Each structure stands twice: as C-alpha cells, then as structure tokens.
XYZ file of C-alpha atoms in Angstrom:
505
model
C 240.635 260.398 99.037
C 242.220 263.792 100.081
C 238.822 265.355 99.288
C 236.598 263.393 101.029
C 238.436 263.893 104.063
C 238.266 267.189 103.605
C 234.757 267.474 103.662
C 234.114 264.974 106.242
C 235.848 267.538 108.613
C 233.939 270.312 106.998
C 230.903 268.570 107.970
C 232.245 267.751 111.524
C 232.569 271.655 111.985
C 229.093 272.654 110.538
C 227.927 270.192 112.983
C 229.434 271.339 116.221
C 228.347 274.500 115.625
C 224.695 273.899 115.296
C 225.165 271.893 118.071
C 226.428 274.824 120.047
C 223.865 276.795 118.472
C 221.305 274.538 119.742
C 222.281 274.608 123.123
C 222.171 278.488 123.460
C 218.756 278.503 122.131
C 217.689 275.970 124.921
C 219.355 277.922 127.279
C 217.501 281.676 126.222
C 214.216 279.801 126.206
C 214.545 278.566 129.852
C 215.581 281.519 130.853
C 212.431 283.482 129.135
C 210.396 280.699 130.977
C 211.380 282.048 134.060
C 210.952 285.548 133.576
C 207.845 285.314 132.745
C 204.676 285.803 135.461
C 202.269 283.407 136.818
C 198.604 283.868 135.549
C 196.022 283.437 137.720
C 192.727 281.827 137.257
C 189.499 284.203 138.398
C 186.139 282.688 138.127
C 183.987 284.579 136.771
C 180.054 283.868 137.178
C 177.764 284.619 134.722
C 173.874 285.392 136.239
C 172.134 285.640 133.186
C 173.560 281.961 131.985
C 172.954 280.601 135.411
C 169.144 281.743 135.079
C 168.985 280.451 131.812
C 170.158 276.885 132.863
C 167.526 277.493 136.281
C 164.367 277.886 133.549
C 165.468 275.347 131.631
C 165.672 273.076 134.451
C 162.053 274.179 135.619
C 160.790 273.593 131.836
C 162.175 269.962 132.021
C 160.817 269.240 135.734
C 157.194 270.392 134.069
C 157.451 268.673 130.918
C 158.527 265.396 133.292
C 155.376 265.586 135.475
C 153.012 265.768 132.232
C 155.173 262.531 130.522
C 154.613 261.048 134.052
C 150.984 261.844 134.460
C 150.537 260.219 130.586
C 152.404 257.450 131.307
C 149.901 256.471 134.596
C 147.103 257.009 132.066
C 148.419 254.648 129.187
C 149.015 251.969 131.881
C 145.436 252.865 133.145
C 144.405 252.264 129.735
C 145.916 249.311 129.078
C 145.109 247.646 131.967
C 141.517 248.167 130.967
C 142.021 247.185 127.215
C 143.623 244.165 128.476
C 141.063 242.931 130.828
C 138.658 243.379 127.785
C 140.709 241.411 125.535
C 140.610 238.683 128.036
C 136.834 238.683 128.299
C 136.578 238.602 124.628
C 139.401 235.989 124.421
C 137.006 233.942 126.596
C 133.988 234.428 124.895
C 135.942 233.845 121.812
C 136.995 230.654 122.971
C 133.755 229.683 124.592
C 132.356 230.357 121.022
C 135.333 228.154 119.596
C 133.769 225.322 121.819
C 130.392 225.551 120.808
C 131.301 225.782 117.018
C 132.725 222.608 117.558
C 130.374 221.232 119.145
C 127.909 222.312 116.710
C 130.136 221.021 114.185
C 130.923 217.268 115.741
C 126.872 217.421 116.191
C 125.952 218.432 112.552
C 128.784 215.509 111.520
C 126.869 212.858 113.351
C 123.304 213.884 112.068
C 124.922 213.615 108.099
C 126.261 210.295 109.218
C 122.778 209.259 110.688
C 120.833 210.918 107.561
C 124.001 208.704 105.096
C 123.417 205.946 106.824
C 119.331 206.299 106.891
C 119.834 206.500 103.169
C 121.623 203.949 102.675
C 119.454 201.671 104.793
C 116.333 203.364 102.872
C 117.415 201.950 100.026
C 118.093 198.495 101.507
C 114.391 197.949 102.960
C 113.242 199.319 98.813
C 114.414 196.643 97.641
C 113.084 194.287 100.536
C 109.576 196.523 100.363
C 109.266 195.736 96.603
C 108.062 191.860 97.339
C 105.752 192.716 100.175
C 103.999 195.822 98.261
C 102.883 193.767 95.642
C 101.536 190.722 97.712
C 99.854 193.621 99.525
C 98.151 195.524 96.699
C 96.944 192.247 95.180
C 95.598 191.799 98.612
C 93.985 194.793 98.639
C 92.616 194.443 95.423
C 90.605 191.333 96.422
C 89.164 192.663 99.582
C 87.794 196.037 97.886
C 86.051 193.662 95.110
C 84.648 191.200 97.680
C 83.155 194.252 99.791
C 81.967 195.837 96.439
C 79.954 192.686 95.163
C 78.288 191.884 98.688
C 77.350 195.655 99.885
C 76.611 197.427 96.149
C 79.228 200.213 97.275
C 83.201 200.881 98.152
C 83.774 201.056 101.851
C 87.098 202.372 102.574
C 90.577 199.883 102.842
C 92.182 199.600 105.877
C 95.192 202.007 106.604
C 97.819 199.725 106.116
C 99.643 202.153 104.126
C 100.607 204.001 106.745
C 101.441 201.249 109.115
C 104.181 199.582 106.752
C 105.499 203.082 106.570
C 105.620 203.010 110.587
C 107.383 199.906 110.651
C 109.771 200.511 108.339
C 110.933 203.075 109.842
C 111.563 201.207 113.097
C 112.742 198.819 111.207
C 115.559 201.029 109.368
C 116.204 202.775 112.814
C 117.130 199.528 114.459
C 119.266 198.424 111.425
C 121.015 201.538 111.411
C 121.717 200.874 115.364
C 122.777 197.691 114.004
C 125.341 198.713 111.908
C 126.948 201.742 114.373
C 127.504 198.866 117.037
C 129.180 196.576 114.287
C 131.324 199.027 113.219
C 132.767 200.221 116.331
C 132.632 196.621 117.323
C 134.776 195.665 114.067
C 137.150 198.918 115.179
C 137.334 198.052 118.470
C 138.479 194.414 117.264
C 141.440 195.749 114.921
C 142.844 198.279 117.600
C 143.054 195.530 120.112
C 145.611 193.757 117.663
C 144.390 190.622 116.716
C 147.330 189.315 115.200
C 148.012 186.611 112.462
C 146.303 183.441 111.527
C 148.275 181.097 109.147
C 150.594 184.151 108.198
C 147.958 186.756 107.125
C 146.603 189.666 109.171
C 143.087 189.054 111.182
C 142.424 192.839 111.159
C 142.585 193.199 107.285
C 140.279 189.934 106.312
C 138.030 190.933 109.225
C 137.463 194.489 108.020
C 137.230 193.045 104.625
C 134.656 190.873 105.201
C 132.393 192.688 107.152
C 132.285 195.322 103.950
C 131.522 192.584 101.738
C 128.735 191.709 103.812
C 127.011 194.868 104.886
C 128.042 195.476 100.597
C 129.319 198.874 101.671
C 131.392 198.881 98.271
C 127.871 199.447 96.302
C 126.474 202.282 98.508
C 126.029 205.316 97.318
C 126.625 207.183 100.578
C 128.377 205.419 103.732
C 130.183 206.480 107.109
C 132.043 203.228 107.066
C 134.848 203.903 105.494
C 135.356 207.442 107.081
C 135.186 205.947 110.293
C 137.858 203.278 109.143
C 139.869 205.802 107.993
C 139.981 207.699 111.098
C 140.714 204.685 112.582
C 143.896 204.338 110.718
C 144.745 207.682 111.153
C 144.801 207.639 115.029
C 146.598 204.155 115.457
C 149.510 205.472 113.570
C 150.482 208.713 115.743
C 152.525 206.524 117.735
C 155.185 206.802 114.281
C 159.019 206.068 116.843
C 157.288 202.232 117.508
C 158.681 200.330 113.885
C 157.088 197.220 115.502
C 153.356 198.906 115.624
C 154.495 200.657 112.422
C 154.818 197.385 110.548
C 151.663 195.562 112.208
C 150.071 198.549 110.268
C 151.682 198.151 106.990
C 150.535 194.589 107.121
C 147.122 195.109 107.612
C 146.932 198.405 105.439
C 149.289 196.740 102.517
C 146.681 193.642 102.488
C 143.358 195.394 102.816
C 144.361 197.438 99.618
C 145.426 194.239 98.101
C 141.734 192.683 98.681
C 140.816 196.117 97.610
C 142.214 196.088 94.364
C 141.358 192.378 93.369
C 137.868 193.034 94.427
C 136.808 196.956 93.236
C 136.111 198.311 89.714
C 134.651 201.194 88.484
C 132.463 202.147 85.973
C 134.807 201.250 83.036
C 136.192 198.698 83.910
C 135.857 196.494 81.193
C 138.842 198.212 79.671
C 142.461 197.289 81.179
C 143.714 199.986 83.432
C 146.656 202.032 82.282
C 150.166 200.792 83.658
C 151.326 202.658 87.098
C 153.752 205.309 86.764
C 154.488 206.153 90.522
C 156.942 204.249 92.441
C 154.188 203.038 95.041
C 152.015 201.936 92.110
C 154.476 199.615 90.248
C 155.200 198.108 94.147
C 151.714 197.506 94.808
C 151.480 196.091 91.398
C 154.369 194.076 92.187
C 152.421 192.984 94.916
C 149.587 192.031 93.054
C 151.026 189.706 90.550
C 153.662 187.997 92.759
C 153.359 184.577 93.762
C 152.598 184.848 97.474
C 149.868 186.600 96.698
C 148.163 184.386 94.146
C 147.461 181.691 96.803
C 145.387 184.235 99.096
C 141.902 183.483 99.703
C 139.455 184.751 101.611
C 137.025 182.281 102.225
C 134.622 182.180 99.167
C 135.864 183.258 95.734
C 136.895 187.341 94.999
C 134.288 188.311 92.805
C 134.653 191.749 91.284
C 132.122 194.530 92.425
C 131.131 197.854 90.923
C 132.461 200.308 93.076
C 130.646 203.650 93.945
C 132.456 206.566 94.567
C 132.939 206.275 99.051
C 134.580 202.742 98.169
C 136.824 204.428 95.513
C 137.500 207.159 97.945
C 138.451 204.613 100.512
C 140.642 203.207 97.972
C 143.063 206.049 97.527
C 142.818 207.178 100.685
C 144.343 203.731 102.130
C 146.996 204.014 99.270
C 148.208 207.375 100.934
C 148.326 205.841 104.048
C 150.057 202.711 102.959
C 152.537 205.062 101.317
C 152.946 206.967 104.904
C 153.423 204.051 106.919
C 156.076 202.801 104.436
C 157.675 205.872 104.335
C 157.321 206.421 108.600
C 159.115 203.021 108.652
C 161.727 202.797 106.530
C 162.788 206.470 107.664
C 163.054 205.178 110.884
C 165.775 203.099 110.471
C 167.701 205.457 108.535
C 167.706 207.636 111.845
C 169.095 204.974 113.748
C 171.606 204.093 110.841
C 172.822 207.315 110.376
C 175.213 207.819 113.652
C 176.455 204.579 113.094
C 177.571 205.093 109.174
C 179.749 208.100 110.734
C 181.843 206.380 112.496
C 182.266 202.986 109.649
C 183.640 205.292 107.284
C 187.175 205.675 109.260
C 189.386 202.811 111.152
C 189.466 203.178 114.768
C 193.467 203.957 116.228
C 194.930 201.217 118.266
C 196.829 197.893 117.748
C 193.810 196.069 117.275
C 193.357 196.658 113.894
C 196.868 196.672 112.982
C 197.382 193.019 114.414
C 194.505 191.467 112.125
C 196.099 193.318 109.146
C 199.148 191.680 110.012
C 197.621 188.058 109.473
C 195.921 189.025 105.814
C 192.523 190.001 107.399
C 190.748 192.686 109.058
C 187.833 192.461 111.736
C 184.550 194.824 111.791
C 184.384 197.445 114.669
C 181.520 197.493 116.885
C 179.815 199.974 114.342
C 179.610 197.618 111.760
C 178.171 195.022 113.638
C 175.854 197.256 115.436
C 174.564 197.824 111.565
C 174.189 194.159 110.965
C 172.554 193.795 114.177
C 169.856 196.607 113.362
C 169.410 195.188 110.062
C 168.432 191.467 111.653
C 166.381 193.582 114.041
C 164.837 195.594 111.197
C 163.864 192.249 109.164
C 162.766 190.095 112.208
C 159.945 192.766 113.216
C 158.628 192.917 109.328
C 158.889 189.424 109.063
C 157.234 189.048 112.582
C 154.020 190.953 111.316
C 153.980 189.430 107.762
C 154.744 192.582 105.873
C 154.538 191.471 101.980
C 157.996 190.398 101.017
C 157.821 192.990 98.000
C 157.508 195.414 100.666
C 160.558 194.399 102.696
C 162.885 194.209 99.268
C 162.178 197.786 98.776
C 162.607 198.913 102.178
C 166.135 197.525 102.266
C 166.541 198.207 98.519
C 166.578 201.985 99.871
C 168.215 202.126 103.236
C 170.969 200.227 100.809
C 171.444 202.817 98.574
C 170.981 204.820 101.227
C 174.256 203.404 102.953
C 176.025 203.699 99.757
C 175.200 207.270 99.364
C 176.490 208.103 102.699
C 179.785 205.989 102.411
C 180.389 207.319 99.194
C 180.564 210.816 99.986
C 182.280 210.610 103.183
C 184.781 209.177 101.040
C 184.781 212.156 98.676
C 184.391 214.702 101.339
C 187.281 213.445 103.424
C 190.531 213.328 102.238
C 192.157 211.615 105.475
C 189.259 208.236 104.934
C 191.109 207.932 101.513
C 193.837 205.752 102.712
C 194.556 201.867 102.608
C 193.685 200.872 106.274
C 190.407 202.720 105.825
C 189.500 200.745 102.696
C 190.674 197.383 104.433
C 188.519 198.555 107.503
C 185.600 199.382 104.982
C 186.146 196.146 102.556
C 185.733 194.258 106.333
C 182.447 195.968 107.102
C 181.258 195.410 103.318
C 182.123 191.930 103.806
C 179.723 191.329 106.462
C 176.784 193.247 105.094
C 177.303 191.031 102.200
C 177.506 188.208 104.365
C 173.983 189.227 106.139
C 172.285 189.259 102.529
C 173.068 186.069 101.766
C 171.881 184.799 104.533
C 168.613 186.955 104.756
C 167.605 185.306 101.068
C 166.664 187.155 98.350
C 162.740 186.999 98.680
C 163.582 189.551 101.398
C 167.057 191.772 100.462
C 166.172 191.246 96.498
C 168.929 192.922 94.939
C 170.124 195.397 97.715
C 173.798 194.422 97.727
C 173.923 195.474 94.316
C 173.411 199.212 95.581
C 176.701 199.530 97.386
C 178.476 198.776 94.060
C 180.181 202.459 94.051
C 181.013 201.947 98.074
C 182.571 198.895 96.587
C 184.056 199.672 93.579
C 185.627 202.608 95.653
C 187.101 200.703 98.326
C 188.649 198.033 95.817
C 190.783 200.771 94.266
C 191.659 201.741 98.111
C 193.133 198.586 98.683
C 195.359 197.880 95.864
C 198.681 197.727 96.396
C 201.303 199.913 93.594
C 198.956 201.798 92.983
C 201.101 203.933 90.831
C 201.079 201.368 88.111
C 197.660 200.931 87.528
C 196.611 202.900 84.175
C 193.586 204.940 83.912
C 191.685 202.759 81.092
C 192.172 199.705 84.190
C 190.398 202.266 86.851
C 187.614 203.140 84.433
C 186.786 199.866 82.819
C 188.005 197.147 84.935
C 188.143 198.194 89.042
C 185.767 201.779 89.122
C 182.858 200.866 86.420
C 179.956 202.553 88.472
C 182.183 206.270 89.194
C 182.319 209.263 87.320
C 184.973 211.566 86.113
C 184.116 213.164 88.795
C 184.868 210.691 91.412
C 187.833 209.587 89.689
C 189.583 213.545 90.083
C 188.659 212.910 93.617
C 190.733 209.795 93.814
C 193.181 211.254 91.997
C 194.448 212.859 95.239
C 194.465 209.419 97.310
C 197.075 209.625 99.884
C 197.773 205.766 101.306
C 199.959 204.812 104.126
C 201.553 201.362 103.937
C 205.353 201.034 104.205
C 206.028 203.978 102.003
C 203.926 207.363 100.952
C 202.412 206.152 97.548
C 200.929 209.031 95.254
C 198.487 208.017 92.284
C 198.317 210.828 89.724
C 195.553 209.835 87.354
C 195.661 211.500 83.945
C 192.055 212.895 83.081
C-alpha cells in the first residue's frame, strides 16, 4: 500500500511539471507570433497568360459563330426534309386509300364471280331438261326441211339466245340472293327474339341455307358474310345481356349445324372430342332439351362442301369467344366483391348475431347472390342452353373457391374464428341460392367450394387443440393438401382465450 502511494505522488510530480512545461511552450510560441512581420500580398499580372486566355477567347467566339451558322442550316434542312415527309406521308396515305379501295373492289367482284358460279351451276342442272327437248326439236325441223327442199338450210340461232337468257337469268338470281342475304342479316341484327323458347335468328338463318342449299356449294359468300355479321354484333363485349342473346343464337345454329352437316366420310363415327368446348357442345347434343328440337320438316343429313365446313369451325370459335366474353364478365364484377367476403367487418353488428348462435351475411355477400340471380335471369331470359349455363357457373364457382382459398392462405389475420363464422354465413347463402336455382342450371357448382368449405369448418371448431391430425386429414379437411394444412398450422383464433393449434406434419 506504502508503494503505491508512493508512486501515485511520483506521478502527481511528473505531471505538474509537464504541465508547467506546457505552459512555457504556449507562452514562447505567442510571443514568436508576435515578433514576427506582416506579409503583404502584391499582385502580380502576367501579360503573356492574359493574351493567352484573350486568343483563346477569340478561338471560342469563332468556333461559336460556325456551330451557330450549322445549326441554322440543320434546322433549314430539316424543315425541308420534314415538309417532304409530309407530302410523302400523304401520298402514302392517299395510296393506303386506294389500295383499299382496290382491295374492297376486287373482294366484291370474287364474291360476284363465287356467286355467278355457283348460280352457273344451278341453271346446268335446270338447262339439262330444256337442251334435250331442244335438240330433239331441232332434229325434226332440219329433217322436215331436208325431205321437202333436197338440201340443209341452216337452224335457227337459238343457241345463242338460251345462252343470252341465261345469263339474265343467272344475273337476276344472283341479285336475288344479295338482297336475301342482307335481308336475312338485316333481320337477325334487329333482334328478333324468341318464339316458344328458341332463337328466331338461328332457325331463320338456318333455314334460308337449307333452302338456297348453300351447304352443297362449292364456292359461296354466304357464310362469309354471316360471319362478318357475327363478328361486328359482338364488339359491344361489357353488354352480358347482348352477349348472351348471341350465345343463344350462335350455340343453336352450330347445334342445327352439327345434326345436319357431314363430310365426305362420314359413314364412319367421328372420333370422341378432346377439348373442353367439344365435350360441352357434345353435351349439348345428346341432352334431353335438345332431342325435342325441330325445325319444321325432318333434319336430314347433307354432304357438306368445304365453305359449309369452314362455316362450321369458324362459328365454334366464336361460340367459344362469346362464352368466354361472358362468363369473364362476371368474374370482373365478382372480383371486388370476393375481397372484401373474405374478412368480418368491425362493429357490434356482427358480434350481437354471434351472440344468439348465428351470424348474418354483409352486404358483400348478398351483393354476390344478387349478381348471381342477375347473371342467371339474363341467360335464362335469352334461352342460353342449360348445359351452357352449368358450366358458366361451374367456373365462376371454382373460381370463387380459388379466390377464398388463397386469401385464406395468404392472410394470416382472415385465419381466425369470427372470420370463418362470417365466411360459413356467406357459404350458407350461396348454398342456399343453388338450391333454389335447380340443378338443370348450377349442376354441380356447390361442389367446387368444397376446399372454401372444408377450410372454414376447421375455422370454426371450438378446442381446437384437441383435434388430432388423422381427424383434420380424413374427417374435417379431405379436399387440402399438406400444404394447406402447414398453413393452418399457424391459425391464430380469438374467442374467450388465445387458442394455438400445432399440427404435427
């Protein structure tokens, strides 16, 4: 102890004095500070730097002037090679116009040569029976005139008479057949409606192809013209109401279609459908609303050339788009509303019908119902086939159970028990609105919200924490994955107490 003192007042005395040390030094320096003189600042020019800078300056001014004089010449320049890219933008376009012109032209004269062809062969087959009365004809005056006179005179030109009248003839049945056709267009586009639950637009067209036998021509602007019909009445695609007249006339002209056409080998059964759209429309074919059709006389089948064939798939496609148009309509209107069904809305209002053993649908859930009755009473309005319908709501059910589903997985804080009563109360009254809707409509469509449902049943079981995992995977989650069940796993519910489910996977 005596020695640390010790040298804690050693170190006390080495540190005064290079504190007084210190303080000298400061002292000297200040002093040297003051001693020493104040230095003076002299500019100094330099000329030859100055002149430098001065030539410099000159070069830029130059070199300014020339960038400015180039500049007024590119701008001359382009002013000029823009005013000649706008005269040959013109005649460009001007030569756009005539093209198409030429081309609209050149597409009428093929559809006046088709349809002279077409009609040439019609007035063959009604020249065969007056040719032969004629040449028999003939035949007897040239012997009459040979026995009396000893010599042939020459026959009459009657040759080249029927050749003038037929072609008057065909020229006034091809005006014929341009007026009925835009006629029969003119007709469908005005919406004639229903008669006795089938579409008027779809037998009409029908018929009038069975009578001017378009399916058996060889070449034929009818069904182009038809087509393009189609085409145009179905830009208006936000309208589900003119969306569905179309799938009813469309869906039932390929129907008649299909009874009616067959190619060249047909004799041999045509191989089962593998598309989607094919098994429907075969669906469609062989169901029992559609065996009682008839369209005035008896379908008889028809050997179909290759336009009629043509027509054929092209009104599948267009069936297929209209279906599509329609059901993908709805989903856009569904979708903001599924957002907010997934969660309970906050307030007392919910908690008071929990309190009596039941739970009420928001306004979300109903708006769904109501868009669903909406959705059903426009197909139903315009007599859409009812295998149509089932897969329409077939998909925007799945659909719903898709998006439930993963809001579910994708949001922890939806995972709880007065979400799943809030859910199991929406689910309740879609179910409700099947049953009521009958199957020959819905089908099986409640049976694609069985994960949604499965889901929400484990939500809404109470003790939780006793429930084994062989009961989740075999009794109350059938339909989910391991997956799913990992994502349950970290369920959350709040009821009187915080209960925690750890499944073992």
């Amino acid at each position: 102890m005596q020695k640390l003192r010790t040298a804690l007042q050693e170190m006390q005395l080495e540190f005064q004095e290079s504190k007084a040390l210190l303080i000298k030094e400061r002292e000297s320096i200040k002093k040297e500070a003051e001693q020493v003189p104040t230095i003076l600042e002299v500019p100094v020019i330099d000329n030859e730097l100055v002149n430098k800078l001065t030539a410099e300056n000159e070069m830029l001014k130059a070199m300014v002037s020339s960038l400015e004089k180039r500049i007024d010449e590119t701008e001359k320049n382009y002013e000029e090679t823009s005013k000649l890219s706008e005269e040959r933008l013109k005649q460009a376009l001007d030569a756009e116009s005539k093209i198409i012109e030429l081309k609209t032209a050149m597409q009428r004269l093929e559809e006046k040569l088709s349809d002279m062809e077409v009609e040439d062969q019609v007035l063959r087959h009604q020249a065969l029976f007056s040719s032969s009365s004629r040449k028999m004809s003939e035949h007897l005056e040239i012997t009459s005139q040979h026995l009396e006179n000893g010599h042939h005179e020459p026959p009459t030109p009657s040759k080249r008479l029927g050749t003038d009248a037929d072609k008057k003839m065909r020229k006034s049945q091809i005006e014929r057949l341009h007026e009925s056709v835009d006629a029969l267009i003119k007709c469908v586009e005005q919406n004639p409606g229903f008669s006795q639950g089938k579409p008027v637009g779809a037998f009409t067209i029908y018929r009038c192809l069975v009578q001017w036998r378009s399916f058996e021509a060889e070449k034929t602007s009818v069904f182009d013209r038809l087509i393009q019909m189609i085409g145009s009445a179905i830009e208006n695609q936000d309208d589900n109401n003119h969306m569905a007249y179309w799938l009813s006339n469309t869906s039932m002209l390929l129907f008649l279609l299909q009874r009616t056409l067959k190619g060249s080998g047909a004799n041999s059964n045509p191989p089962p459908p593998t598309s989607f759209f094919g098994r429907m429309a075969q669906g469609f074919r062989t169901s029992p609303s559609s065996a009682n059709l008839r369209v005035g006389k008896d379908i008889q089948m028809v050997e179909a050339k290759y336009p009629a064939l043509l027509f054929k798939q092209q009104l599948t496609a267009y069936v297929e788009t209209i279906y599509s148009i329609v059901r993908d309509n709805f989903k856009k209107d569904l979708s903001p509303l599924l957002s907010s069904c997934i969660q309970a809305p906050r307030g007392t209002a919910l908690k008071s019908s929990l309190s009596f053993g039941h739970s009420t649908p928001a306004d979300s859930w109903r708006s769904i119902v109501n868009s669903l009755d909406g959705l059903l009473c426009t197909l139903k309005e315009n007599f859409v086939p009812p295998i149509f319908v089932q897969k329409i709501f077939t998909q925007i059910f799945s659909y719903i159970n898709v998006q439930l589903f993963n809001s579910l997985l994708l949001r922890r804080e939806c995972c709880t028990f007065s979400n799943g009563e809030y859910v199991k109360a929406g689910l309740a009254e879609l179910e409700l609105w099947c049953g009521q809707a009958k199957e020959e409509y819905v089908g099986a469509s409640w049976d694609e919200l069985k994960h949604t449902r499965q889901a929400v049943g484990f939500l809404v079981i109470h003790q939780k924490s006793r429930i084994s995992y062989d009961e989740i995977t075999n009794d109350l989650c059938r339909s989910l994955v391991s997956n799913s069940y990992t994502e349950y796993a970290l369920y959350t519910g709040m009821t009187t107490t915080i209960l925690e489910v750890y499944l073992l996977m």
